[in-house]
Short mmCIF file of C-alpha atoms and ligand atoms in Angstrom, two decimals:
data_model
loop_
_atom_site.label_atom_id
_atom_site.label_comp_id
_atom_site.label_asym_id
_atom_site.label_seq_id
_atom_site.Cartn_x
_atom_site.Cartn_y
_atom_site.Cartn_z
CA MET A 14 -16.16 189.56 202.99
CA THR A 15 -19.84 190.59 202.75
CA HIS A 16 -19.13 193.31 205.32
CA GLU A 17 -16.19 194.46 203.22
CA ALA A 18 -18.52 194.78 200.20
CA GLY A 19 -20.97 196.81 202.29
CA ILE A 20 -18.46 199.43 203.48
CA PRO A 21 -18.50 201.62 200.32
CA LEU A 22 -22.30 201.64 200.43
CA GLY A 23 -22.41 202.61 204.09
CA ILE A 24 -24.37 199.47 204.95
CA ARG A 25 -24.31 198.78 208.68
CA PHE A 26 -24.23 195.21 209.84
CA ARG A 27 -25.38 193.49 212.94
CA LEU A 28 -23.91 190.04 213.20
CA LEU A 29 -25.22 186.99 215.02
CA SER A 30 -22.13 184.95 215.72
CA ASP A 31 -21.47 181.65 217.48
CA THR A 32 -18.37 183.02 219.18
CA PRO A 33 -16.57 186.38 219.46
CA GLN A 34 -13.68 184.81 217.50
CA ASP A 35 -15.64 184.12 214.29
CA SER A 36 -14.10 185.79 211.24
CA ALA A 37 -16.98 188.24 210.75
CA ALA A 38 -17.08 189.06 214.48
CA GLN A 39 -13.53 190.38 214.18
CA VAL A 40 -14.59 193.11 211.72
CA VAL A 41 -18.26 193.92 212.42
CA ASN A 42 -18.70 196.14 215.46
CA ASP A 43 -22.31 195.31 216.33
CA VAL A 44 -21.97 191.65 217.29
CA VAL A 45 -24.47 189.51 219.17
CA VAL A 46 -22.95 186.26 220.35
CA GLY A 47 -25.69 183.67 220.46
CA ASP A 48 -27.17 180.46 219.17
CA TYR A 49 -28.88 180.69 215.76
CA ARG A 50 -30.96 177.63 216.69
CA ASP A 51 -32.77 179.55 219.44
CA LEU A 52 -35.84 181.48 218.28
CA GLU A 53 -35.81 184.05 221.08
CA THR A 54 -32.15 184.83 220.36
CA LEU A 55 -33.05 185.31 216.69
CA ARG A 56 -36.02 187.52 217.55
CA ALA A 57 -34.00 189.78 219.83
CA PHE A 58 -31.23 189.94 217.25
CA ALA A 59 -33.59 190.76 214.33
CA ARG A 60 -35.33 193.63 216.09
CA GLY A 61 -34.20 196.81 214.34
CA CYS A 62 -32.71 195.06 211.30
CA ASP A 63 -34.07 196.01 207.86
CA VAL A 64 -33.19 192.69 206.35
CA ILE A 65 -31.65 189.41 207.48
CA THR A 66 -29.31 187.36 205.34
CA PHE A 67 -26.90 184.46 205.90
CA ASP A 68 -23.41 183.16 205.46
CA HIS A 69 -24.50 179.57 206.16
CA GLU A 70 -27.75 177.73 205.59
CA HIS A 71 -28.34 176.12 208.95
CA VAL A 72 -30.80 178.49 210.67
CA PRO A 73 -33.94 176.38 211.31
CA ILE A 74 -36.60 177.01 208.66
CA GLU A 75 -39.43 177.17 211.23
CA HIS A 76 -37.61 179.99 213.05
CA LEU A 77 -37.22 181.93 209.82
CA ARG A 78 -40.94 181.50 209.17
CA ALA A 79 -41.61 182.91 212.65
CA LEU A 80 -39.38 185.92 211.94
CA GLU A 81 -41.24 186.57 208.69
CA LYS A 82 -44.51 186.45 210.63
CA ASP A 83 -43.01 189.09 212.93
CA GLY A 84 -42.59 191.28 209.82
CA ILE A 85 -38.84 190.80 209.31
CA ALA A 86 -37.52 190.63 205.72
CA VAL A 87 -35.62 187.33 205.49
CA ARG A 88 -33.61 186.98 202.27
CA PRO A 89 -33.40 184.40 200.90
CA GLY A 90 -36.72 183.46 202.49
CA PRO A 91 -37.37 180.12 204.19
CA ASP A 92 -39.33 178.66 201.24
CA ALA A 93 -36.24 179.05 199.06
CA LEU A 94 -33.61 178.32 201.71
CA VAL A 95 -35.09 174.94 202.62
CA HIS A 96 -33.72 173.65 199.28
CA ALA A 97 -30.18 174.51 200.33
CA GLN A 98 -30.71 173.07 203.80
CA ASP A 99 -32.26 169.74 202.96
CA LYS A 100 -30.84 167.68 200.10
CA GLY A 101 -33.97 165.47 200.02
CA VAL A 102 -36.28 168.48 199.54
CA MET A 103 -33.86 169.90 196.95
CA ARG A 104 -33.78 166.68 194.90
CA ALA A 105 -37.58 166.30 194.97
CA ARG A 106 -38.09 169.88 193.80
CA LEU A 107 -35.49 169.70 191.04
CA ASP A 108 -37.09 166.44 189.82
CA ALA A 109 -40.44 168.22 189.67
CA LEU A 110 -38.85 171.03 187.64
CA GLY A 111 -37.26 168.52 185.25
CA VAL A 112 -33.73 169.65 186.21
CA PRO A 113 -31.19 166.86 185.54
CA CYS A 114 -29.72 165.35 188.74
CA PRO A 115 -27.86 162.15 189.61
CA ARG A 116 -30.21 159.16 190.16
CA HIS A 117 -31.22 159.26 193.80
CA ARG A 118 -33.58 157.96 196.49
CA ILE A 119 -34.12 158.49 200.21
CA VAL A 120 -32.98 155.27 201.93
CA THR A 121 -33.86 153.96 205.36
CA ASP A 122 -31.17 151.35 206.15
CA PRO A 123 -28.23 149.47 204.57
CA GLN A 124 -30.59 146.88 202.99
CA ASP A 125 -32.43 149.71 201.29
CA VAL A 126 -29.06 150.98 199.97
CA ALA A 127 -28.42 147.50 198.54
CA ALA A 128 -31.86 147.60 196.85
CA PHE A 129 -31.00 151.02 195.35
CA ALA A 130 -27.64 149.70 194.13
CA ALA A 131 -29.42 146.69 192.57
CA GLU A 132 -31.77 149.07 190.73
CA LEU A 133 -28.79 151.03 189.37
CA ALA A 134 -27.09 147.78 188.31
CA ARG A 135 -30.23 146.56 186.55
CA ASP A 136 -30.60 149.82 184.63
CA THR A 137 -26.99 150.04 183.51
CA GLY A 138 -26.96 146.34 182.60
CA ASN A 139 -23.16 146.24 182.85
CA GLY A 140 -23.07 143.26 185.18
CA SER A 141 -21.90 145.30 188.19
CA ASP A 142 -23.53 145.15 191.63
CA GLY A 143 -24.46 148.86 191.44
CA PHE A 144 -21.85 149.91 194.01
CA PRO A 145 -20.21 152.29 194.71
CA VAL A 146 -23.13 154.42 195.86
CA VAL A 147 -22.89 157.91 197.37
CA LEU A 148 -24.73 158.38 200.67
CA LYS A 149 -25.43 161.82 202.12
CA THR A 150 -27.12 162.98 205.27
CA VAL A 151 -29.90 165.25 204.00
CA ARG A 152 -29.00 168.01 206.46
CA GLY A 153 -25.96 169.54 208.06
CA GLY A 154 -23.19 168.42 205.64
CA TYR A 155 -20.45 170.69 204.36
CA ASP A 156 -17.04 170.32 202.73
CA GLY A 157 -17.61 166.60 202.19
CA LYS A 158 -18.61 165.96 205.82
CA GLY A 159 -21.85 164.02 205.69
CA VAL A 160 -20.94 162.40 202.35
CA TRP A 161 -19.81 158.75 202.07
CA VAL A 162 -18.85 156.70 199.06
CA VAL A 163 -19.79 153.14 199.99
CA ARG A 164 -18.68 150.04 198.13
CA SER A 165 -20.77 147.40 199.89
CA VAL A 166 -23.79 146.93 202.10
CA GLU A 167 -21.44 146.53 205.10
CA GLU A 168 -19.91 149.95 204.49
CA ALA A 169 -23.38 151.49 204.29
CA ALA A 170 -24.03 151.32 208.06
CA GLU A 171 -22.09 154.44 209.11
CA PRO A 172 -24.29 157.20 207.59
CA PHE A 173 -27.36 155.90 209.42
CA ARG A 174 -25.73 156.25 212.87
CA ALA A 175 -26.53 160.00 213.06
CA GLY A 176 -30.26 159.19 213.02
CA VAL A 177 -31.07 161.67 210.23
CA PRO A 178 -32.56 160.74 206.85
CA VAL A 179 -30.05 159.58 204.25
CA LEU A 180 -30.07 160.25 200.52
CA ALA A 181 -28.53 157.65 198.19
CA GLU A 182 -27.17 158.76 194.83
CA GLU A 183 -25.53 157.06 191.89
CA LYS A 184 -21.80 157.83 191.87
CA VAL A 185 -21.53 160.08 188.85
CA ASP A 186 -18.53 159.39 186.64
CA PHE A 187 -17.98 163.08 185.96
CA VAL A 188 -15.20 164.68 183.93
CA ARG A 189 -15.13 167.69 186.20
CA GLU A 190 -17.16 169.81 188.60
CA LEU A 191 -18.57 173.16 187.53
CA ALA A 192 -20.54 175.85 189.30
CA ALA A 193 -23.11 178.21 187.85
CA ASN A 194 -23.45 181.26 190.07
CA VAL A 195 -26.37 183.65 189.72
CA VAL A 196 -27.83 186.47 191.80
CA ARG A 197 -31.51 187.38 191.89
CA SER A 198 -33.27 190.35 193.48
CA PRO A 199 -36.82 190.52 194.89
CA HIS A 200 -37.75 192.53 191.78
CA GLY A 201 -36.81 189.49 189.72
CA GLN A 202 -33.70 191.07 188.20
CA ALA A 203 -31.02 188.42 187.82
CA VAL A 204 -27.43 188.18 186.64
CA ALA A 205 -25.28 185.16 185.81
CA TYR A 206 -21.54 184.88 186.42
CA PRO A 207 -19.55 182.86 183.92
CA VAL A 208 -19.65 179.13 184.69
CA VAL A 209 -16.50 178.12 186.59
CA GLU A 210 -14.57 174.89 187.06
CA SER A 211 -14.20 173.82 190.65
CA ARG A 212 -11.47 171.32 191.55
CA GLN A 213 -11.93 169.36 194.77
CA VAL A 214 -9.35 167.57 196.87
CA ASN A 215 -10.72 165.07 199.42
CA GLY A 216 -14.22 166.55 199.06
CA VAL A 217 -12.98 170.11 199.72
CA CYS A 218 -12.85 172.83 197.07
CA ASP A 219 -9.21 173.49 196.24
CA THR A 220 -9.08 175.61 193.06
CA VAL A 221 -11.64 177.50 190.98
CA ILE A 222 -10.97 178.59 187.39
CA ALA A 223 -13.08 181.37 185.90
CA PRO A 224 -14.35 180.87 183.30
CA ALA A 225 -14.26 177.04 183.08
CA PRO A 226 -11.62 176.25 180.43
CA ASP A 227 -12.69 174.59 177.16
CA LEU A 228 -16.34 174.62 178.13
CA ASP A 229 -18.61 174.23 175.16
CA GLU A 230 -20.52 177.50 174.67
CA ASP A 231 -23.87 175.77 174.41
CA LEU A 232 -23.27 173.82 177.59
CA ALA A 233 -22.19 176.99 179.43
CA LEU A 234 -25.32 178.77 178.27
CA ARG A 235 -27.52 175.84 179.30
CA ALA A 236 -25.91 175.76 182.75
CA GLU A 237 -26.42 179.51 183.23
CA GLU A 238 -30.02 179.30 182.08
CA MET A 239 -30.64 176.34 184.37
CA ALA A 240 -29.26 178.26 187.37
CA LEU A 241 -31.36 181.33 186.52
CA ARG A 242 -34.44 179.14 186.18
CA ILE A 243 -33.80 177.42 189.52
CA ALA A 244 -33.35 180.83 191.19
CA LYS A 245 -36.65 182.02 189.74
CA GLU A 246 -38.69 178.88 190.42
CA LEU A 247 -37.43 178.55 193.99
CA GLY A 248 -37.86 182.28 194.64
CA VAL A 249 -34.22 182.76 195.61
CA VAL A 250 -33.16 186.24 196.66
CA GLY A 251 -29.41 186.83 196.77
CA HIS A 252 -26.58 184.66 195.53
CA LEU A 253 -27.31 181.12 194.36
CA ALA A 254 -24.49 178.68 193.62
CA VAL A 255 -25.52 175.66 191.58
CA GLU A 256 -22.82 172.98 191.91
CA LEU A 257 -22.72 170.82 188.81
CA PHE A 258 -21.15 167.64 187.48
CA GLN A 259 -20.11 167.68 183.83
CA THR A 260 -20.62 164.14 182.49
CA ARG A 261 -18.65 162.35 179.79
CA ASP A 262 -21.61 162.53 177.42
CA GLY A 263 -21.73 166.34 177.60
CA ARG A 264 -24.51 166.90 180.12
CA VAL A 265 -24.58 168.80 183.38
CA LEU A 266 -26.23 167.34 186.48
CA VAL A 267 -26.99 169.37 189.59
CA ASN A 268 -25.06 168.26 192.67
CA GLU A 269 -26.24 170.82 195.19
CA LEU A 270 -27.43 174.36 195.83
CA ALA A 271 -26.06 177.06 198.13
CA MET A 272 -27.99 180.29 198.75
CA ARG A 273 -25.30 182.65 199.97
CA PRO A 274 -21.95 183.85 198.67
CA HIS A 275 -20.08 180.64 197.88
CA ASN A 276 -16.51 179.42 197.61
CA SER A 277 -16.97 178.91 193.85
CA GLY A 278 -17.65 182.66 193.59
CA HIS A 279 -14.67 183.93 195.61
CA TRP A 280 -12.76 184.58 192.36
CA SER A 281 -15.25 187.38 191.63
CA MET A 282 -13.83 189.56 194.45
CA ASP A 283 -10.90 190.43 192.23
CA GLY A 284 -11.88 188.91 188.89
CA ALA A 285 -15.36 190.28 188.15
CA ILE A 286 -16.69 193.80 187.69
CA THR A 287 -19.05 193.20 190.62
CA SER A 288 -18.19 190.60 193.23
CA GLN A 289 -20.64 187.98 194.47
CA PHE A 290 -20.59 189.68 197.88
CA ALA A 291 -21.53 193.10 196.45
CA ASN A 292 -24.25 191.56 194.31
CA HIS A 293 -25.60 189.46 197.17
CA LEU A 294 -25.96 192.64 199.23
CA ARG A 295 -27.54 194.57 196.38
CA ALA A 296 -30.02 191.72 195.87
CA VAL A 297 -31.06 191.37 199.49
CA LEU A 298 -31.53 195.16 199.67
CA ASP A 299 -33.47 195.12 196.36
CA LEU A 300 -30.99 197.43 194.65
CA PRO A 301 -30.14 197.11 190.95
CA LEU A 302 -27.53 194.41 190.39
CA GLY A 303 -23.99 194.98 189.16
CA ASP A 304 -22.23 193.67 186.09
CA PRO A 305 -21.03 190.07 186.73
CA ARG A 306 -18.63 189.89 183.79
CA PRO A 307 -14.94 189.02 184.28
CA ARG A 308 -12.26 191.70 184.28
CA ALA A 309 -9.52 189.41 182.99
CA ARG A 310 -9.25 186.53 180.54
CA TRP A 311 -8.58 184.09 183.40
CA THR A 312 -8.96 184.35 187.13
CA VAL A 313 -7.90 181.52 189.42
CA MET A 314 -8.88 181.19 193.07
CA ALA A 315 -6.97 178.79 195.31
CA ASN A 316 -8.01 178.05 198.87
CA VAL A 317 -5.45 178.26 201.64
CA LEU A 318 -5.99 175.24 203.85
CA GLY A 319 -4.60 175.57 207.34
CA GLY A 320 -1.12 174.20 207.73
CA ASP A 321 0.87 175.28 210.74
CA TYR A 322 2.16 178.68 209.78
CA PRO A 323 1.19 181.01 212.60
CA ASP A 324 3.34 183.93 211.39
CA MET A 325 2.14 185.07 207.97
CA TYR A 326 4.44 188.09 207.60
CA SER A 327 7.35 186.42 205.88
CA ALA A 328 4.93 184.44 203.72
CA TYR A 329 3.30 187.71 202.64
CA LEU A 330 6.72 189.16 201.77
CA HIS A 331 7.50 186.23 199.52
CA CYS A 332 4.09 185.94 197.84
CA MET A 333 3.57 189.64 197.21
CA ALA A 334 7.07 190.07 195.80
CA ARG A 335 6.70 187.04 193.54
CA ASP A 336 3.31 188.00 192.06
CA PRO A 337 2.25 191.66 192.14
CA ARG A 338 -1.15 190.68 190.73
CA LEU A 339 -1.83 188.33 193.65
CA LYS A 340 -4.72 189.19 195.98
CA ILE A 341 -4.61 187.54 199.39
CA HIS A 342 -7.73 187.11 201.52
CA MET A 343 -7.11 185.61 204.95
CA TYR A 344 -10.06 185.03 207.28
CA GLY A 345 -8.49 185.53 210.69
CA LYS A 346 -9.30 181.94 211.65
CA ASP A 347 -7.18 179.81 213.91
CA VAL A 348 -4.95 177.75 211.70
CA LYS A 349 -5.96 174.09 211.89
CA PRO A 350 -4.84 171.36 209.49
CA GLY A 351 -7.23 171.08 206.55
CA ARG A 352 -9.40 174.05 207.53
CA LYS A 353 -10.07 176.78 204.94
CA VAL A 354 -8.30 179.79 206.46
CA GLY A 355 -8.18 182.03 203.40
CA HIS A 356 -7.88 182.14 199.65
CA VAL A 357 -5.87 183.85 196.94
CA ASN A 358 -6.98 185.21 193.59
CA THR A 359 -4.78 185.97 190.67
CA TYR A 360 -5.39 186.63 187.01
CA GLY A 361 -3.85 187.04 183.56
CA ASP A 362 -3.98 185.92 179.93
CA ASP A 363 -2.12 182.62 180.15
CA LEU A 364 -4.05 180.00 182.10
CA ASP A 365 -1.09 177.76 182.93
CA ASP A 366 0.80 180.74 184.30
CA VAL A 367 -2.19 181.98 186.33
CA LEU A 368 -2.77 178.49 187.74
CA GLU A 369 0.89 178.15 188.70
CA ARG A 370 0.92 181.53 190.48
CA ALA A 371 -2.26 180.80 192.41
CA ARG A 372 -1.11 177.30 193.37
CA HIS A 373 2.29 178.53 194.45
CA ALA A 374 0.85 181.27 196.64
CA ALA A 375 -1.72 178.99 198.28
CA ASP A 376 0.92 176.33 198.98
CA TYR A 377 3.37 178.90 200.29
CA LEU A 378 0.80 180.51 202.59
CA ARG A 379 -0.07 177.04 203.80
CA GLY A 380 3.55 176.31 204.51
CA THR A 381 3.82 173.19 202.34
CA ILE A 382 6.50 174.81 200.18
CA THR A 383 9.17 177.26 201.26
CA GLU A 384 10.52 178.64 197.99
P1 ADP B 413 -21.18 169.01 200.77
O1 ADP B 413 -22.52 169.33 201.31
O2 ADP B 413 -20.22 168.49 201.76
O3 ADP B 413 -20.60 170.12 199.91
P2 ADP B 413 -21.61 167.57 198.29
O4 ADP B 413 -22.94 166.97 198.02
O5 ADP B 413 -21.25 168.79 197.51
O6 ADP B 413 -21.45 167.76 199.84
O7 ADP B 413 -20.47 166.49 198.02
C1 ADP B 413 -19.09 166.74 198.24
C2 ADP B 413 -18.28 166.18 197.08
O8 ADP B 413 -18.50 164.77 196.96
C3 ADP B 413 -18.68 166.75 195.72
O9 ADP B 413 -18.05 167.97 195.46
C4 ADP B 413 -18.23 165.63 194.78
O10 ADP B 413 -16.84 165.71 194.55
C5 ADP B 413 -18.54 164.39 195.58
N1 ADP B 413 -19.90 163.88 195.24
C6 ADP B 413 -21.06 164.24 195.82
N2 ADP B 413 -22.11 163.61 195.26
C7 ADP B 413 -21.61 162.82 194.29
C8 ADP B 413 -22.20 161.90 193.34
N3 ADP B 413 -23.52 161.65 193.29
N4 ADP B 413 -21.35 161.29 192.48
C9 ADP B 413 -20.01 161.51 192.51
N5 ADP B 413 -19.41 162.32 193.38
C10 ADP B 413 -20.18 162.98 194.26
#
């Protein structure tokens, strides 16, 4: 999708891909298949590139520092990206900036989790034992993998098996999840997309509504300002998604950061004047940024999770005929149960109607409904 946004600008891509089957490898013609964890592979790949950017945050920070030393422009740079890669580093930095987050602590073993839960229980004074507690591996998680909700010290053993540091967090009793998406250029120009509501099913983003319905204007403004401030303080270049919890008492807490085009911004491909992909590219190339405002009153994005529907043609016939405003984006991935294989965007003036059309299309493309 970033490549698609680069076509009208004549931007040429070279892609480092795990396999020749990756979605981007199917559309970019200069593809290097290799391991992003290997410095020499990265060095050979980067030679001749003007700028390097990412569609995931897992390239080792020390390798990115080495590339910068070689004179390669890495955007976002390693000093920013580390906050999207390591949840422990991110929490410590946000604490230092005074950005509200869930209560948290790095924990070393299940007994330490119990001590953290006891602390939470003491502070709330509601007579509970402090559980449930959320445990997260500090690195390598995505789509809810690497996140556990544990209800007892016995359940707390599993996250420590991977041998990586574990972050414990209070389980926030949120009313909903929001995301504040901003884009910042090396010049320091920045734009904010409207704050969106992101609905998760089993830890995976299912639907995004832009803008978040019934969001208090002050709270929306505070969330946008917070995201812009985080982008500036962390020196982010490109797209920054700040995932948020909206609490019952009208606050927003930061859940996590992503420094790349993000699922919560996919609506912008069809719903904003400038998409997150176009603005991410403009930012990493230090071009002036585009207008992030919405084109329609409501845009809804629904993810298509892989069902078993290998032939999409008849599904396209149905969906396109039913909703002429529907935009379908399929990623060319092998269809596997539960895997994000595409998304749809649709828009209009009546939120219930837009939600129904998006939901219907996503379910139909998934094969869970047939009419
Ligand atoms: P990932 O890296 O997999 O995206 P997240 O930290 O975003 O992991 O967590 C995945 C989901 O788990 C969140 O979207 C949210 O629904 C839930 N979650 C994460 N942290 C907490 C928390 N502290 N309290 C309540 N729910 C949480």
